[in-house]
Coordinates of C-alpha atoms and ligand atoms in Angstrom, one line a residue:
M1 CA -80.5 96.3 117.0
P2 CA -78.6 95.5 113.8
E3 CA -76.5 92.4 114.1
P4 CA -72.8 93.1 114.5
I5 CA -70.8 92.4 111.3
A6 CA -68.8 89.2 111.8
P7 CA -65.2 89.4 110.7
F8 CA -65.1 85.7 110.0
I9 CA -67.8 83.3 108.9
T10 CA -67.6 79.9 110.5
L11 CA -69.2 76.9 108.9
P12 CA -70.2 73.9 111.0
S13 CA -67.2 71.7 111.8
L14 CA -66.9 68.2 110.5
P15 CA -66.0 65.1 112.4
D16 CA -62.4 63.9 112.5
D17 CA -61.3 60.8 110.4
V18 CA -63.4 57.8 111.3
P19 CA -63.4 54.4 109.7
G20 CA -65.7 54.0 106.6
A21 CA -69.0 52.3 106.9
P22 CA -69.0 48.5 107.0
C23 CA -69.2 47.1 103.5
A24 CA -68.1 44.4 101.0
M25 CA -66.1 45.6 98.1
V26 CA -66.4 43.5 94.9
V27 CA -63.5 44.1 92.6
F28 CA -64.3 43.1 89.0
G29 CA -61.0 42.4 87.3
A30 CA -59.3 41.5 90.6
S31 CA -56.6 39.4 89.0
G32 CA -55.3 42.5 87.1
D33 CA -52.5 45.0 88.1
L34 CA -54.6 47.7 89.8
T35 CA -55.7 45.3 92.7
K36 CA -52.2 44.2 93.6
R37 CA -50.4 47.5 92.9
K38 CA -52.9 50.0 94.3
L39 CA -56.2 48.7 95.8
V40 CA -54.9 46.1 98.2
P41 CA -51.9 48.3 99.4
A42 CA -54.3 51.2 99.9
L43 CA -56.9 49.2 101.8
F44 CA -54.1 47.8 103.9
N45 CA -52.8 51.4 104.6
L46 CA -56.3 52.2 105.7
A47 CA -56.3 49.2 108.0
C48 CA -53.0 50.3 109.6
E49 CA -54.4 53.8 110.1
G50 CA -57.6 52.3 111.8
L51 CA -59.7 53.7 109.0
L52 CA -60.9 50.4 107.5
P53 CA -64.2 49.3 109.1
D54 CA -64.2 46.1 111.2
G55 CA -67.0 44.8 109.0
F56 CA -65.1 44.7 105.8
A57 CA -64.5 42.2 103.0
L58 CA -62.9 42.4 99.6
L59 CA -64.3 39.9 97.0
G60 CA -62.3 39.4 93.8
F61 CA -64.4 38.7 90.8
A62 CA -62.5 37.9 87.6
R63 CA -62.1 35.3 84.8
T64 CA -58.7 34.0 85.9
P65 CA -58.9 30.6 87.6
L66 CA -57.8 31.2 91.2
N67 CA -59.1 30.1 94.5
E68 CA -59.2 32.0 97.7
E69 CA -56.0 30.5 99.0
K70 CA -54.0 31.4 95.9
F71 CA -55.5 34.9 95.8
R72 CA -54.5 35.5 99.4
G73 CA -51.1 34.1 98.7
A74 CA -50.7 36.3 95.6
M75 CA -51.8 39.4 97.6
T76 CA -49.3 38.5 100.4
E77 CA -46.5 38.3 97.8
S78 CA -47.4 41.6 96.2
I79 CA -48.0 43.7 99.4
K80 CA -44.3 43.1 100.1
R81 CA -43.5 44.6 96.7
Y82 CA -46.0 47.3 96.3
G83 CA -46.8 48.2 99.9
T84 CA -45.9 51.8 100.7
R85 CA -45.2 51.5 104.4
Q86 CA -43.3 49.2 106.6
F87 CA -45.0 45.8 106.6
N88 CA -47.1 45.2 109.7
A89 CA -47.5 41.4 109.9
A90 CA -50.1 41.6 112.7
V91 CA -52.4 43.9 110.8
W92 CA -51.8 42.0 107.5
E93 CA -52.7 38.6 109.2
K94 CA -56.1 40.0 110.1
F95 CA -56.6 41.8 106.8
V96 CA -55.7 38.9 104.5
Q97 CA -58.5 36.9 106.1
R98 CA -60.9 39.4 104.7
L99 CA -59.9 38.7 101.1
F100 CA -62.1 36.4 99.0
Y101 CA -62.1 35.4 95.4
Q102 CA -64.6 33.9 92.9
Q103 CA -63.9 33.0 89.3
H104 CA -66.7 34.2 87.0
E105 CA -67.6 35.4 83.5
Y106 CA -68.6 39.1 83.3
D107 CA -71.5 38.4 80.9
D108 CA -73.0 35.3 82.6
P109 CA -76.1 36.0 84.6
A110 CA -75.5 32.9 86.7
S111 CA -72.2 34.5 87.9
Y112 CA -74.2 37.4 89.4
T113 CA -76.6 35.0 91.1
A114 CA -73.6 33.3 92.7
L115 CA -72.2 36.7 93.5
K116 CA -75.4 37.7 95.3
A117 CA -75.3 34.5 97.4
Q118 CA -71.7 35.1 98.3
L119 CA -72.4 38.7 99.3
Q120 CA -75.2 37.5 101.6
K121 CA -72.8 35.1 103.2
L122 CA -70.2 37.8 103.7
D123 CA -72.7 40.1 105.2
R124 CA -73.5 37.5 107.8
D125 CA -69.9 36.2 108.3
C126 CA -67.9 39.4 108.0
G127 CA -70.4 42.0 109.4
T128 CA -70.5 43.9 106.1
Q129 CA -74.2 44.7 106.8
G130 CA -75.6 44.5 103.3
N131 CA -73.5 47.5 102.1
H132 CA -71.8 46.9 98.8
I133 CA -69.3 48.6 96.6
F134 CA -68.8 47.3 93.1
Y135 CA -65.3 48.4 91.7
L136 CA -65.1 48.1 87.9
S137 CA -61.4 47.6 87.1
T138 CA -61.8 45.5 83.9
P139 CA -61.1 46.6 80.4
P140 CA -63.8 49.3 79.7
G141 CA -65.6 47.2 77.1
F142 CA -67.0 45.1 80.0
F143 CA -68.4 48.1 82.0
P144 CA -71.9 48.0 80.2
T145 CA -72.4 44.3 80.7
I146 CA -71.3 44.3 84.3
I147 CA -73.6 47.3 85.1
E148 CA -76.6 45.7 83.4
N149 CA -76.0 42.4 85.1
L150 CA -75.7 44.0 88.5
G151 CA -79.0 45.6 87.8
A152 CA -80.7 42.4 86.6
A153 CA -79.5 40.7 89.8
G154 CA -81.0 43.5 91.9
L155 CA -77.6 44.3 93.3
N156 CA -78.0 48.0 92.4
L157 CA -80.9 48.4 95.0
E158 CA -80.5 50.3 98.1
E159 CA -83.1 49.0 100.5
R160 CA -83.6 49.6 104.3
G161 CA -80.7 52.0 104.5
K162 CA -78.1 49.8 102.8
F163 CA -75.9 51.2 100.2
S164 CA -74.9 49.9 96.7
R165 CA -72.2 52.0 95.0
V166 CA -70.4 51.5 91.8
V167 CA -66.8 52.7 91.2
I168 CA -65.9 53.1 87.5
E169 CA -62.2 53.4 86.5
K170 CA -61.2 55.5 83.6
P171 CA -61.4 55.8 80.6
F172 CA -65.0 56.8 80.9
G173 CA -65.9 56.6 77.2
R174 CA -63.6 57.3 74.4
D175 CA -65.4 60.3 73.0
L176 CA -68.4 62.4 73.8
A177 CA -71.0 60.0 72.2
S178 CA -69.6 56.9 74.0
A179 CA -69.4 58.8 77.3
V180 CA -73.1 59.9 77.0
K181 CA -74.0 56.3 76.1
L182 CA -72.2 54.9 79.1
N183 CA -73.8 57.4 81.4
E184 CA -77.2 56.3 80.1
I185 CA -76.5 52.7 80.7
V186 CA -75.3 53.5 84.3
Y187 CA -78.4 55.7 85.0
Q188 CA -80.7 52.8 83.9
Q189 CA -79.4 50.9 86.9
F190 CA -77.9 53.4 89.3
Q191 CA -78.6 56.9 90.5
E192 CA -75.9 59.6 90.4
H193 CA -75.3 59.5 94.2
Q194 CA -74.4 55.8 93.8
V195 CA -71.8 56.4 91.1
F196 CA -68.1 57.1 91.8
R197 CA -66.2 57.7 88.6
I198 CA -62.6 57.5 89.9
D199 CA -59.6 59.6 88.8
H200 CA -56.6 58.7 90.8
Y201 CA -55.1 62.2 90.4
L202 CA -57.7 63.5 92.8
G203 CA -56.3 61.2 95.4
K204 CA -53.0 62.9 95.4
E205 CA -52.3 65.0 98.4
T206 CA -51.0 67.9 96.3
V207 CA -54.0 68.0 94.1
Q208 CA -56.4 68.2 97.1
N209 CA -54.0 70.8 98.5
I210 CA -54.7 73.1 95.6
L211 CA -58.1 73.8 97.1
V212 CA -56.7 74.4 100.5
F213 CA -53.9 76.6 99.2
R214 CA -56.4 78.7 97.2
F215 CA -59.3 78.8 99.6
A216 CA -57.8 78.7 103.1
N217 CA -55.4 81.5 102.5
G218 CA -56.4 85.1 102.0
I219 CA -53.4 86.4 100.0
F220 CA -53.6 84.4 96.8
E221 CA -57.2 84.8 95.6
P222 CA -57.1 88.5 95.0
I223 CA -54.2 88.1 92.5
W224 CA -55.5 84.8 91.0
N225 CA -56.9 86.4 87.8
R226 CA -56.3 88.0 84.4
R227 CA -55.1 91.2 85.9
Y228 CA -52.1 89.6 87.6
V229 CA -51.5 86.3 85.9
D230 CA -49.6 86.2 82.6
H231 CA -50.1 82.5 81.9
V232 CA -50.4 79.1 83.4
Q233 CA -48.5 75.9 82.5
I234 CA -49.6 72.4 83.5
T235 CA -47.1 69.6 82.7
V236 CA -47.5 66.0 83.4
A237 CA -44.3 64.3 82.0
E238 CA -43.5 60.6 82.2
T239 CA -40.2 58.9 81.5
I240 CA -41.9 55.5 80.9
G241 CA -43.2 54.4 77.6
I242 CA -46.4 52.3 77.5
E243 CA -45.1 49.4 79.5
G244 CA -46.8 46.5 77.7
R245 CA -50.1 48.3 77.5
G246 CA -49.9 48.6 73.7
S247 CA -53.3 47.3 72.8
Y248 CA -55.0 49.6 75.3
Y249 CA -52.9 52.6 74.4
E250 CA -53.7 52.1 70.7
T251 CA -57.3 52.9 71.5
A252 CA -56.4 55.8 73.7
G253 CA -53.4 58.2 73.1
V254 CA -52.4 60.8 75.5
L255 CA -55.4 63.1 74.9
R256 CA -57.8 60.4 76.1
D257 CA -55.4 58.7 78.6
M258 CA -54.2 61.8 80.5
I259 CA -55.6 65.1 79.3
Q260 CA -59.3 64.6 79.2
N261 CA -59.3 63.4 82.8
H262 CA -56.2 63.9 85.0
I263 CA -55.1 67.2 83.6
F264 CA -58.5 68.6 83.2
H265 CA -59.1 68.0 86.9
L266 CA -55.9 69.9 87.6
L267 CA -57.1 72.7 85.3
A268 CA -60.5 72.8 87.0
Y269 CA -59.0 73.0 90.5
I270 CA -56.5 75.7 89.6
A271 CA -58.9 77.9 87.7
M272 CA -62.4 77.4 89.1
E273 CA -64.3 79.9 91.2
P274 CA -64.4 79.4 95.0
P275 CA -67.3 77.0 95.8
I276 CA -69.7 78.2 98.4
D277 CA -68.9 75.0 100.3
I278 CA -66.6 72.0 100.1
N279 CA -69.1 69.3 99.4
A280 CA -69.7 67.1 96.3
T281 CA -72.4 69.3 94.8
K282 CA -70.8 72.7 95.2
V283 CA -67.3 71.8 94.3
R284 CA -68.3 69.9 91.2
D285 CA -70.7 72.6 90.2
E286 CA -67.7 74.9 90.0
E287 CA -65.6 72.3 88.1
V288 CA -68.2 71.9 85.4
K289 CA -68.7 75.7 85.1
L290 CA -65.0 76.0 84.5
L291 CA -64.7 73.2 81.9
D292 CA -67.8 74.6 80.3
A293 CA -66.0 78.0 79.9
V294 CA -63.0 76.4 78.1
Q295 CA -63.0 77.7 74.6
R296 CA -63.8 74.9 72.1
M297 CA -61.3 75.1 69.2
R298 CA -62.5 75.6 65.7
P299 CA -61.0 73.2 63.2
E300 CA -58.7 75.8 61.8
Q301 CA -57.4 76.6 65.3
V302 CA -56.4 73.1 66.0
P303 CA -53.1 73.1 64.1
V304 CA -52.1 76.4 65.8
R305 CA -53.1 75.6 69.3
A306 CA -52.6 71.8 69.6
V307 CA -49.4 69.8 69.0
R308 CA -49.2 66.1 68.9
G309 CA -46.3 63.8 69.0
Q310 CA -45.2 60.1 69.0
Y311 CA -41.8 58.9 70.3
G312 CA -39.3 57.4 68.1
E313 CA -36.4 55.2 69.1
A314 CA -33.6 56.7 71.1
T315 CA -30.5 55.8 73.1
V316 CA -30.7 57.3 76.6
D317 CA -27.8 56.7 79.1
D318 CA -26.4 54.0 76.8
R319 CA -29.7 52.2 76.8
W320 CA -31.6 51.7 73.6
L321 CA -35.3 52.5 73.8
P322 CA -37.6 51.2 71.1
S323 CA -40.0 53.6 69.3
Y324 CA -43.7 53.5 70.1
R325 CA -44.4 51.7 66.9
E326 CA -42.1 48.9 67.9
E327 CA -43.9 48.3 71.2
K328 CA -46.0 45.1 71.5
G329 CA -49.5 45.5 70.4
V330 CA -48.9 48.7 68.4
A331 CA -49.4 49.1 64.7
A332 CA -46.3 49.7 62.6
D333 CA -47.9 52.8 61.1
S334 CA -49.7 53.9 64.3
Q335 CA -51.2 57.4 64.3
V336 CA -51.7 57.4 68.1
E337 CA -50.2 60.3 69.9
T338 CA -47.9 59.7 72.9
F339 CA -47.4 63.5 73.5
A340 CA -49.7 66.4 73.3
A341 CA -49.5 70.1 74.1
L342 CA -52.5 72.4 74.0
K343 CA -53.0 76.1 74.4
L344 CA -56.4 76.8 76.0
Y345 CA -58.4 79.9 76.8
I346 CA -61.0 80.1 79.5
D347 CA -63.9 82.4 78.5
N348 CA -64.9 83.9 81.8
W349 CA -64.4 87.2 83.6
R350 CA -61.5 85.8 85.7
W351 CA -59.4 84.3 82.9
A352 CA -60.4 85.9 79.5
G353 CA -57.2 86.2 77.4
V354 CA -54.9 84.3 79.8
P355 CA -53.4 81.3 78.0
F356 CA -53.3 77.9 79.8
Y357 CA -50.6 75.7 78.3
L358 CA -51.1 72.0 79.0
R359 CA -48.7 69.2 78.0
S360 CA -48.3 65.5 78.7
G361 CA -46.2 62.7 77.2
K362 CA -44.5 59.4 77.5
C363 CA -40.7 58.8 77.2
L364 CA -39.9 62.4 78.2
P365 CA -36.6 63.2 80.0
E366 CA -38.1 63.6 83.5
R367 CA -41.0 62.3 85.6
R368 CA -42.5 65.6 86.6
A369 CA -46.0 66.8 87.3
E370 CA -46.5 70.4 88.1
I371 CA -48.6 73.5 87.7
A372 CA -46.9 76.9 87.3
I373 CA -48.6 80.2 87.5
Q374 CA -46.5 83.0 86.0
F375 CA -47.4 86.4 87.2
N376 CA -47.0 89.7 85.3
R377 CA -43.7 91.3 85.5
A378 CA -43.3 94.5 87.7
P379 CA -44.5 97.3 85.5
L380 CA -41.4 99.4 85.7
Q381 CA -37.7 98.5 85.7
L382 CA -36.9 100.9 88.6
F383 CA -33.4 99.5 89.0
R384 CA -32.5 100.2 85.3
H385 CA -29.4 102.3 86.2
Q386 CA -28.0 99.5 88.2
E387 CA -26.6 96.2 87.0
V388 CA -29.9 94.8 86.3
K389 CA -30.4 92.7 83.2
Q390 CA -34.0 91.7 83.3
L391 CA -36.6 91.2 85.9
S392 CA -37.8 87.7 86.2
P393 CA -41.5 87.3 86.6
N394 CA -42.8 85.9 89.8
L395 CA -43.7 82.3 89.5
L396 CA -45.7 80.0 91.7
E397 CA -45.0 76.3 91.2
M398 CA -47.1 73.5 92.6
R399 CA -45.2 70.2 92.3
L400 CA -47.2 67.0 92.3
Q401 CA -44.5 64.6 91.4
P402 CA -41.9 63.3 92.0
D403 CA -41.6 65.4 95.1
E404 CA -44.6 67.3 96.4
G405 CA -44.4 70.9 97.3
I406 CA -44.9 74.5 96.4
S407 CA -42.4 77.2 95.6
L408 CA -42.5 80.9 95.0
R409 CA -40.0 82.6 92.9
F410 CA -39.1 86.3 93.4
E411 CA -36.2 88.7 93.0
T412 CA -33.9 89.6 95.8
K413 CA -30.9 91.9 96.3
K414 CA -27.6 90.2 96.4
P415 CA -25.5 91.3 99.4
G416 CA -23.1 94.1 98.4
T417 CA -22.8 97.9 97.8
K418 CA -24.4 97.8 94.5
I419 CA -27.9 96.7 93.7
R420 CA -27.6 93.4 92.0
M421 CA -30.5 91.1 91.8
Q422 CA -30.9 87.4 92.0
T423 CA -33.9 85.2 91.5
V424 CA -34.6 83.0 94.5
D425 CA -37.2 80.3 95.4
M426 CA -39.1 80.1 98.7
Q427 CA -39.8 76.4 99.1
F428 CA -42.5 74.4 100.9
D429 CA -41.7 70.7 100.8
Y430 CA -44.4 68.2 101.9
T431 CA -42.0 65.5 103.2
R432 CA -39.9 68.0 105.3
S433 CA -43.0 69.7 106.8
F434 CA -45.1 66.7 107.6
D435 CA -44.3 63.3 109.0
T436 CA -46.3 61.3 106.4
N437 CA -46.4 57.7 105.3
Y438 CA -46.2 57.4 101.6
S439 CA -49.6 56.5 100.2
T440 CA -50.7 54.9 97.0
G441 CA -53.0 57.8 96.2
Y442 CA -56.1 55.5 96.5
E443 CA -56.6 55.7 100.3
T444 CA -58.6 58.9 100.4
L445 CA -60.7 57.8 97.4
L446 CA -61.6 54.4 98.8
H447 CA -62.3 55.8 102.2
D448 CA -64.6 58.4 100.6
C449 CA -66.4 55.6 98.7
M450 CA -67.1 54.0 102.1
T451 CA -68.3 57.2 103.6
G452 CA -70.3 58.1 100.5
D453 CA -68.5 61.4 99.8
S454 CA -68.2 61.9 96.0
T455 CA -66.5 65.3 96.1
L456 CA -63.3 63.8 94.6
F457 CA -65.0 61.8 91.9
A458 CA -66.1 62.9 88.4
R459 CA -69.8 63.7 87.9
A460 CA -71.5 62.7 84.6
D461 CA -71.7 66.3 83.4
M462 CA -68.0 66.8 84.1
V463 CA -67.0 63.9 82.0
E464 CA -69.2 64.9 79.2
T465 CA -68.1 68.6 79.3
A466 CA -64.4 67.5 79.3
W467 CA -65.1 65.4 76.2
K468 CA -66.7 68.4 74.5
V469 CA -63.4 70.3 74.8
I470 CA -61.4 67.4 73.5
Q471 CA -63.8 66.4 70.7
P472 CA -62.8 69.1 68.1
I473 CA -59.2 68.3 68.5
Q474 CA -59.9 64.6 68.2
E475 CA -61.8 65.2 65.0
V476 CA -59.1 67.2 63.3
W477 CA -56.4 64.7 64.3
Q478 CA -58.4 61.7 63.1
N479 CA -58.9 63.3 59.7
T480 CA -55.3 64.4 59.1
A481 CA -52.3 62.1 59.0
A482 CA -49.4 63.0 61.3
E483 CA -45.7 62.5 60.4
F484 CA -44.8 60.2 63.2
P485 CA -42.6 59.5 65.0
N486 CA -41.6 63.1 65.6
Y487 CA -39.6 63.1 68.8
P488 CA -36.9 60.8 70.0
G489 CA -37.6 59.2 73.4
G490 CA -35.9 61.0 76.2
T491 CA -36.6 64.5 74.8
W492 CA -39.3 67.1 75.6
G493 CA -41.6 66.3 72.7
P494 CA -41.7 67.7 69.1
I495 CA -40.2 71.1 68.5
E496 CA -43.7 72.4 67.6
A497 CA -44.5 72.2 71.3
N498 CA -41.8 74.8 71.9
H499 CA -43.1 77.0 69.1
L500 CA -46.5 76.9 70.7
L501 CA -45.1 79.2 73.5
Q502 CA -42.3 80.9 71.6
R503 CA -44.9 82.4 69.2
D504 CA -46.3 84.1 72.3
G505 CA -42.9 85.2 73.5
R506 CA -42.9 82.6 76.3
G507 CA -41.2 79.2 77.0
W508 CA -41.8 76.0 78.9
L509 CA -40.2 76.0 82.3
Q510 CA -38.3 72.8 81.3
G511 CA -37.4 71.7 77.8
Ligands
BG6_1 C1 -52.9 56.5 84.2 C2 -52.6 56.3 82.8 O1 -54.2 56.9 84.4 O2 -52.0 57.4 84.8 C3 -51.2 55.9 82.5 O3 -53.4 55.4 82.1 C4 -50.2 56.8 83.3 O4 -50.8 55.9 81.2 C5 -50.7 57.0 84.7 O5 -48.9 56.3 83.2 C6 -49.9 58.2 85.4 O6 -50.2 58.1 86.8 P1 -49.1 58.7 87.8 O7 -49.9 58.7 89.1 O8 -47.9 57.8 87.8 O9 -48.8 60.1 87.4

């Protein structure tokens, strides 16, 4: 008897949310901003949700002279400022007892011997069971030395079922060669399943929702291709400048700081093929395939398809804003870009010929992160004898920030005897539909580290492939001087960013 054809395929179900595995998390660079603004609030949120294991300890490792008491005091102060939910004193009292601190040098082997001893003590006293997560949140120059010292102290080893994982903050390298080199150093001490290259954009609900939206609904996938999509826009705009991070930003620029990582993840999620399963291997295989299909620009294409900008001084709402070059730690003749817009093509059967316009910048008029998919217009203006000026194309917008939601734009008939049209938006708003506590964006990622799920983390080949796309642009920009500053703070970047779309008969949705 032939098997009946199943209308639905059901994959095995997964367990509900459970606390992560017992572990000690060592945060290198714990006296820095990330720990107090994001990591501790996120771990505390997990504790409030019952998702932090009972056997847990956070051990701060940094150069700043602090003791345990002061560290705990500082975190208690900062949770009130950076916590994202109502403060729960009872949970905090228990949580703060699990925070520890040691002052150390990153390049001193003796520091790692002391670290090992402290971890053994925590494993005994706090029930962390020999599982260790090493979170690298220092300036990137220290990553190699920390990784090598962890290896030399044997802290990279996974024996008798214990885990040793390393979390690496961005930027992962500053170009292809340095990323390859860093991956080599990592691989001398750790295996890929132990490595979690973190990108906080993948912790955002709406970013994860891209996968659900695309692959848990039947109606979108059939039109998600070159036959129906006119173009795609991805905008990540920030109103802030560089906020005292001049010396870092001078080595970065928006291409490295936002596009190579955060925005390329968005691009991969929005454009990749459906994976055959939602797990770390299958999802990331598709992401790499997609990034690999992004057309690399030839040098002569760079001036036509890539625009760079740097903000100049401006007065916004009666407030004077300094130019980038006037920021602390920035060279007076800096050539670093604070804005970039790119037109990319993806050379595969799904997307050939569809432009993907990407832009990101500092000191823009709005804080806004969104992906917009513009569909082809209706083929015929059937209503041409009525009072119809022009049909608007359908537009699907996925908003990541500041409010999270999805909207679909379409034409409707205005009430009345004549056919008059109006463009309307059908809205889905996260906060109206769900009763959610605001999160820091790090909760899912930290929990995934504890459970060993690296789906939402960048794999070595993804990072390198992303650099391969960026590299030709970097090279041309490094070799040709830009006339900076070229946009006043509080505007949507240089005028050339508008020309990039106008030349194609299109326009940015804002600006
Ligand atoms: C960081 C960049 O990775 O992301 C910053 O280094 C940027 O320059 C920040 O401001 C933006 O993150 P978010 O979540 O505020 O959009």
